[in-house]
Structure formats: C-alpha cells, structure tokens
C-alpha atoms as one frame of an Amber mdcrd trajectory, in Angstrom:
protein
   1.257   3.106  14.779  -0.990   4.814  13.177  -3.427   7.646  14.740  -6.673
   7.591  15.378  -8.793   9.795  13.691 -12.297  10.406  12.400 -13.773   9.105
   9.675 -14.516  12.373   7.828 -10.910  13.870   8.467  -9.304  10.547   7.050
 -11.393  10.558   4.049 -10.434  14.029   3.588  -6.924  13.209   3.854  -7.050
  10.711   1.623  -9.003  12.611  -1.445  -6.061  15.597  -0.830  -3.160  12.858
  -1.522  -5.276  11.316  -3.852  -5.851  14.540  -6.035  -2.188  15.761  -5.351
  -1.069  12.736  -6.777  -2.988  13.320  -9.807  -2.077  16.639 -10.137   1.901
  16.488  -9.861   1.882  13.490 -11.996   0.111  14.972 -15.047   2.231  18.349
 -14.741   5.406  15.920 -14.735   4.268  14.306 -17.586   4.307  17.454 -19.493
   7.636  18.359 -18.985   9.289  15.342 -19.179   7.360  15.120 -22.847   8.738
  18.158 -24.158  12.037  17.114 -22.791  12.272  13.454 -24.434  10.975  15.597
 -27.566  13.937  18.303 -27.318  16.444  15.528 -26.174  15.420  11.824 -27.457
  17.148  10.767 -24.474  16.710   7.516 -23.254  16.872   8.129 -19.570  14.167
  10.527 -20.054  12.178   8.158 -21.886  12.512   5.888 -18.494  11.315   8.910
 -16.520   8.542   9.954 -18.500   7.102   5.996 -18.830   7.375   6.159 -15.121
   5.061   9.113 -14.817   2.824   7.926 -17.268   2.009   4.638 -15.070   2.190
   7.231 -12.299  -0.595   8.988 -13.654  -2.210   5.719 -14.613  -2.321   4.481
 -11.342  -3.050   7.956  -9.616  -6.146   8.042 -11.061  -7.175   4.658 -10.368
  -6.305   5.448  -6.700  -8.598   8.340  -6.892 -11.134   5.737  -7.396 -10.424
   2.935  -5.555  -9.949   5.594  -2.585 -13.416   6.859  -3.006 -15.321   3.483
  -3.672 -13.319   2.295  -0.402 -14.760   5.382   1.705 -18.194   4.165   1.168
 -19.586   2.836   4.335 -20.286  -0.973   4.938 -23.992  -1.527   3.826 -26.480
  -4.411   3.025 -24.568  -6.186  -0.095 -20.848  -5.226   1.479 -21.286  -5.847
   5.607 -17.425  -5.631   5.732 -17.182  -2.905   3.761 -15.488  -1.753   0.674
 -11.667  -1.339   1.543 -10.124  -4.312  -0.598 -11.138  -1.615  -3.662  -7.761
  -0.552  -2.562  -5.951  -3.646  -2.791  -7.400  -3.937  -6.221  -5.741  -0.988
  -7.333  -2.623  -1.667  -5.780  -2.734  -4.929  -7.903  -4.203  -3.081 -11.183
  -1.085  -0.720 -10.348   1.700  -3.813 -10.299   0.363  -4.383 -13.809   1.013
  -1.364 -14.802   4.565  -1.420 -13.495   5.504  -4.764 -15.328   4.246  -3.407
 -18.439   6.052   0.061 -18.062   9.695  -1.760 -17.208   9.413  -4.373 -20.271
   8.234  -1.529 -22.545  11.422   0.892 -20.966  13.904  -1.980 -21.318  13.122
  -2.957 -24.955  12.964   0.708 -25.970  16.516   0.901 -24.185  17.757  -2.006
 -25.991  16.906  -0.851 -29.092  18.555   2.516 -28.417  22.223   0.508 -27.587
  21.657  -1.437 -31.222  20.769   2.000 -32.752  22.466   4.885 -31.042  21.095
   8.384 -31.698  22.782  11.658 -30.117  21.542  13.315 -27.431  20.038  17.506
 -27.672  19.233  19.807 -25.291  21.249  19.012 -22.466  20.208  21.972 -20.549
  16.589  21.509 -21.106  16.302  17.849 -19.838  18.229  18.514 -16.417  16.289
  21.802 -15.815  13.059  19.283 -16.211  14.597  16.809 -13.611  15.164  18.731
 -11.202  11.977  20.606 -11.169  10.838  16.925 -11.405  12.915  16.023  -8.374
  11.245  19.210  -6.664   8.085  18.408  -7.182   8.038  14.777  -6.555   9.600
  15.087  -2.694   6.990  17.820  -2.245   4.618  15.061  -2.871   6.311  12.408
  -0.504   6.002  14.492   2.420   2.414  15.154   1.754   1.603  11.094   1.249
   4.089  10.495   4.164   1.182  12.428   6.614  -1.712  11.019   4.550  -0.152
   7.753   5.505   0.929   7.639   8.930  -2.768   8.866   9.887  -4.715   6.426
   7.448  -2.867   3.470   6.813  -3.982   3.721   3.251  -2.798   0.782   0.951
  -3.323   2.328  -2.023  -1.506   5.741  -1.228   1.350   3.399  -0.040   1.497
   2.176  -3.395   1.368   5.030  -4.672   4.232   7.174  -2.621   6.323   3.537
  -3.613   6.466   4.730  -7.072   7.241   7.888  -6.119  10.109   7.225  -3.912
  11.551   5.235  -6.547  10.925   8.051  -9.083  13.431  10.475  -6.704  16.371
   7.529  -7.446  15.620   7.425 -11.183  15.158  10.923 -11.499  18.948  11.158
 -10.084  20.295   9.022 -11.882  18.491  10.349 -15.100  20.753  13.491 -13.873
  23.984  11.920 -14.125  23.318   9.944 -17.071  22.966  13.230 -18.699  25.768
  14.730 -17.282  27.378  11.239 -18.903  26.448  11.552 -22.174  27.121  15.430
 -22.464  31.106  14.848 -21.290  31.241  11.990 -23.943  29.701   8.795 -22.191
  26.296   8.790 -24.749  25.763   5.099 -24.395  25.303   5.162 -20.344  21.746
   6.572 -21.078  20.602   3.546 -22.857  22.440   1.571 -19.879  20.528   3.516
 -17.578  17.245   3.384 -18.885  17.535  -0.425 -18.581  18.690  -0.919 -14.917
  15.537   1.496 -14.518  13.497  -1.253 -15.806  14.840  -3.341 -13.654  14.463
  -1.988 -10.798  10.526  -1.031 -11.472  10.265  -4.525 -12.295  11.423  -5.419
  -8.746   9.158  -3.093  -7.447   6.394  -4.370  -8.811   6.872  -7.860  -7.085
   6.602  -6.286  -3.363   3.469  -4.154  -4.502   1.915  -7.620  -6.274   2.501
  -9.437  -3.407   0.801  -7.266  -0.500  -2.155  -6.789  -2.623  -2.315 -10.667
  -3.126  -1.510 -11.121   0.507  -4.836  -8.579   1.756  -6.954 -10.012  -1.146
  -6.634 -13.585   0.352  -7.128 -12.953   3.620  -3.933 -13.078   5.178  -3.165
 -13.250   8.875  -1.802  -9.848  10.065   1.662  -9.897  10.594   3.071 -12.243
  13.921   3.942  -9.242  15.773   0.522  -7.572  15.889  -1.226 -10.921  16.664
   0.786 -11.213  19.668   0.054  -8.071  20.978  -3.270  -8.769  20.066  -3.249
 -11.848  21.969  -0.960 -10.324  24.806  -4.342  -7.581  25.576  -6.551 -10.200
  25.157  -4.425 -12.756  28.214  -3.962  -9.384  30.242  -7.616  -9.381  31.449
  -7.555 -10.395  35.109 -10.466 -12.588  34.068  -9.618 -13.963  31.403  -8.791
 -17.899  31.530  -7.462 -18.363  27.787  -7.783 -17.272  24.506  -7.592 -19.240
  21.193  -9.190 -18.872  17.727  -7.775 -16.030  17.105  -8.003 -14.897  13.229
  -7.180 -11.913  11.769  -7.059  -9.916   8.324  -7.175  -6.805   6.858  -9.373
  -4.881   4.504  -8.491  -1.670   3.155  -8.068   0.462   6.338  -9.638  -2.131
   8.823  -8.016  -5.207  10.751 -10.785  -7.714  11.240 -10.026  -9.462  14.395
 -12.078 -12.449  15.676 -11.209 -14.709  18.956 -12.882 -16.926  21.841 -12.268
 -15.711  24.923 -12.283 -18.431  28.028 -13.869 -16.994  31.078 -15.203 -18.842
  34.204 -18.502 -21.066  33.068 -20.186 -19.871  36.330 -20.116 -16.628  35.849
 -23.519 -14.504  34.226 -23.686 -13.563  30.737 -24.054 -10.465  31.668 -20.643
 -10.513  33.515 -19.477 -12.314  30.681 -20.151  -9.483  27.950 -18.896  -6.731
  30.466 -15.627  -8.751  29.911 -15.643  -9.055  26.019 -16.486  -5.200  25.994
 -13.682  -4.521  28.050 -11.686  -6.580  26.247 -12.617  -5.002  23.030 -12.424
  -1.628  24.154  -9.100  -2.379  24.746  -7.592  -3.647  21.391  -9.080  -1.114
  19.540  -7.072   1.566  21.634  -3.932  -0.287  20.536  -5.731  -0.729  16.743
  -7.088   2.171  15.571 -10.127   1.211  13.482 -10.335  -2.339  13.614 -13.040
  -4.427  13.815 -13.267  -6.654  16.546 -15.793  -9.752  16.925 -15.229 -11.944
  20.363 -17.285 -14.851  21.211 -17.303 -16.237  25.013 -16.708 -20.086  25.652
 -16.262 -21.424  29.312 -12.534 -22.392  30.741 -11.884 -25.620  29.718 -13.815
 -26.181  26.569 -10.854 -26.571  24.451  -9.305 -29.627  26.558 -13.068 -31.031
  26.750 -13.634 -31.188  22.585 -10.040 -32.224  22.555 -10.588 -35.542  24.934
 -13.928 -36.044  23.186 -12.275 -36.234  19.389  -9.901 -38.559  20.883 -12.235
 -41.070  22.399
C-alpha cells in the first residue's frame, strides 16, 4: 500500500526519479555508442536502442510528471494525472518501434555476418551499464512505493528489463569472443522480442486508466467492506471507481435510515469517508445518501 504523504514531498520525489532517469539514461547512451562503434556488435546495438527509447521516454516522463502535478483547476476539476497515462502509452510506442527496428537490424546481421572488435571495451560498458541501471531501480523502487506514479512504473519496467538484456548482452559477448559470433545476432532478436512483450502490459494499463476502468476487484471490496462496516449503515450500492494519475476516484450511495436528520446523515458520509481515505491514500471520494430501501422501491416500480 502505498504511504501517505504530502503533496509537496511527492512531487519532489517524483521530479528526483524523473531527472535521475534522464540523467543515467543519456550517460548510458554514451557509452553504449562508443561501444557499438568500437565493437559493431549486435547485442550492443539491442542495448543501446533500448536506452535510446529509454531516454525518449524519460524525458517525456519528465513532462507528463510535471503537467500531472498541476493542481485540479477550472477547465480540469479532476485534475491532470491521466498526463501520465499518456506517456505511458506515448512510451509503448516507442517500445514497438525500438523491438521491430532491433529485430530487423538483427536479421540483417545473421544474412550478413560481420566480426566482432573490442571485446574488452563492450563488457567494461555493460557492466558499468548494469551498475548504473540497478542504482536507478532502487531509487524508482522508493519513488514508487510512496507515489504510486504510473509513469515512473513505466519507466523502472524498462529498466528492469534493461538489467536482463544487459546480462545477456554479457554472455553473448563472452559467446562470440570463444567462437560462437552468430549468438549475438540471435540475441539481439529474442531482445526484440521480449521488448515487444513488454510493450503489450505497458499499452494495456495505460488503455485500461485512460478509459476509466474499475479499480481492481480486490480494492473495491475493501472499499465496499469500510463502507458496510459503519454501524449505521443499511447498504451500499453504486459503487464506481477509477483512477487518474495518482488519484482513485471513488463514488457510492450509501443507505442510511430515512428518518434520520441530514445532518446525522452527513456526519455518517464524513465518517465514512474519513475512513476510506485512511485505507486509500489520496483518493477522491464522492458519497451521496439515499434512504434504506430505495433500491427495492425503484426496483418494484420498473417492474409494475
């Protein structure tokens, strides 16, 4: 779950991983480009087209993050968190186009072999590479578990994925330098696969928060379980949910006893309120108050 924190601290965590991002991924980009030039290996190729959409989609991050910080206002009342979803879905573009590009490159390379320089050189650069990237993780690993930030999840996905192609970049090599040259082409390709594949699951969350989608079942019981445990509470139904860059929109009816006072009757939503957003960090929470009963009532009516 994550932890509840101000809004000025989880901006500020959030422009650090942003920057950091941007940062390692342009100093990786370097070295991997004077390694592919000393080399021409293919599995550095795979690394290096990796960093590049790294970099591509760390800076849009850096301002999708900052567009999202800006407070709800007149023209946005719910505010302007699906800037992140955006750039999770700009960044799944960028993926596809990076894995088709690697695997034709790759393919070309197994029609065409060329040998392989500087041995040395190019595993030096991975494993600085390596270094540098789980330095990273750990940082977007915080930023994450105390934001909930789409985008940076997106982001440390391509980055976790970077530490298993940066291995195997390693041993392919190691491969091609004890007489194995054509596993680097080989390589390069199942590297395209496999960014391929993770572009689907980053496509498909920023799809899923773009269109509204119910939060997962889990939450909305729990959500609905808080709701029920009110002493006063008769029932609960219309509940919908979604989510919008840091925020889970929450909207229900409670049923509460149709004698009671309004006043009585807000005391109860507030409480209510008070008390999912203690389990929710963040979220936004709109609860209307109907009488016990109503539901059965419209339900006879629409059948007479």
């Amino acid at each position: 779950m994550t932890a509840q924190i101000s809004q000025a601290e989880g901006a500020r965590l959030l422009k650090l991983a942003t920057n950091a991002s941007v940062t390692v991924a342009v100093i990786l980009i370097a070295a991997k480009g004077v390694a592919y030039w000393q080399t021409s290996s293919m599995s550095i190729l795979a690394s290096l087209v990796d960093s590049l959409m790294d970099s591509g989609a760390s800076l849009l991050n850096l301002f999708a993050v900052r567009y999202a910080l800006v407070p709800a206002d007149r023209q946005h009342r719910f505010g302007h968190g699906k800037a992140e979803s955006i750039a999770a879905l700009a960044q799944s573009t960028f993926i596809i186009g990076s894995g088709l590009f690697l695997m034709f490159e790759a393919a070309r390379r197994l029609v065409d072999p060329a040998p392989l320089q500087a041995h040395g050189l190019g595993l030096a650069v991975m494993v600085f590479t390596i270094a540098a990237t789980a330095g990273l993780l750990v940082l977007q690993g915080h930023v994450i578990r105390r934001t909930n930030s789409a985008a940076i999840r997106a982001d440390a996905l391509h980055y976790r994925t970077d530490l298993l192609t940066n291995s195997g970049v390693i041993v392919a090599l190691l491969l091609a330098q004890y007489g194995w040259p054509g596993m680097d082409p080989l390589f390069a390709i199942a590297a395209g696969v496999y960014i391929l594949w993770s572009a689907r699951g980053i496509m498909r969350d920023a799809f899923n928060e773009l269109l509204d989608r119910e939060l997962p079942d889990e939450q909305r019981a729990r959500i609905l379980a808080i709701a029920e445990g009110h002493p006063e509470v008769r029932g609960v139904h219309d509940l919908r949910t979604r989510s919008s860059g840091r925020i889970d929109f929450i909207e229900m009816h409670l049923e509460l006893d149709g004698a009671m006072s309004l006043f009585r009757s807000h005391t109860i939503s507030d409480e209510v309120e008070a008390a999912i957003m203690a389990a929710i960090p963040a979220a936004d929470v709109v609860i209307h108050q109907d009488p016990a009963g109503i539901v059965e009532t419209q339900q006879d009516e629409q059948l007479q």
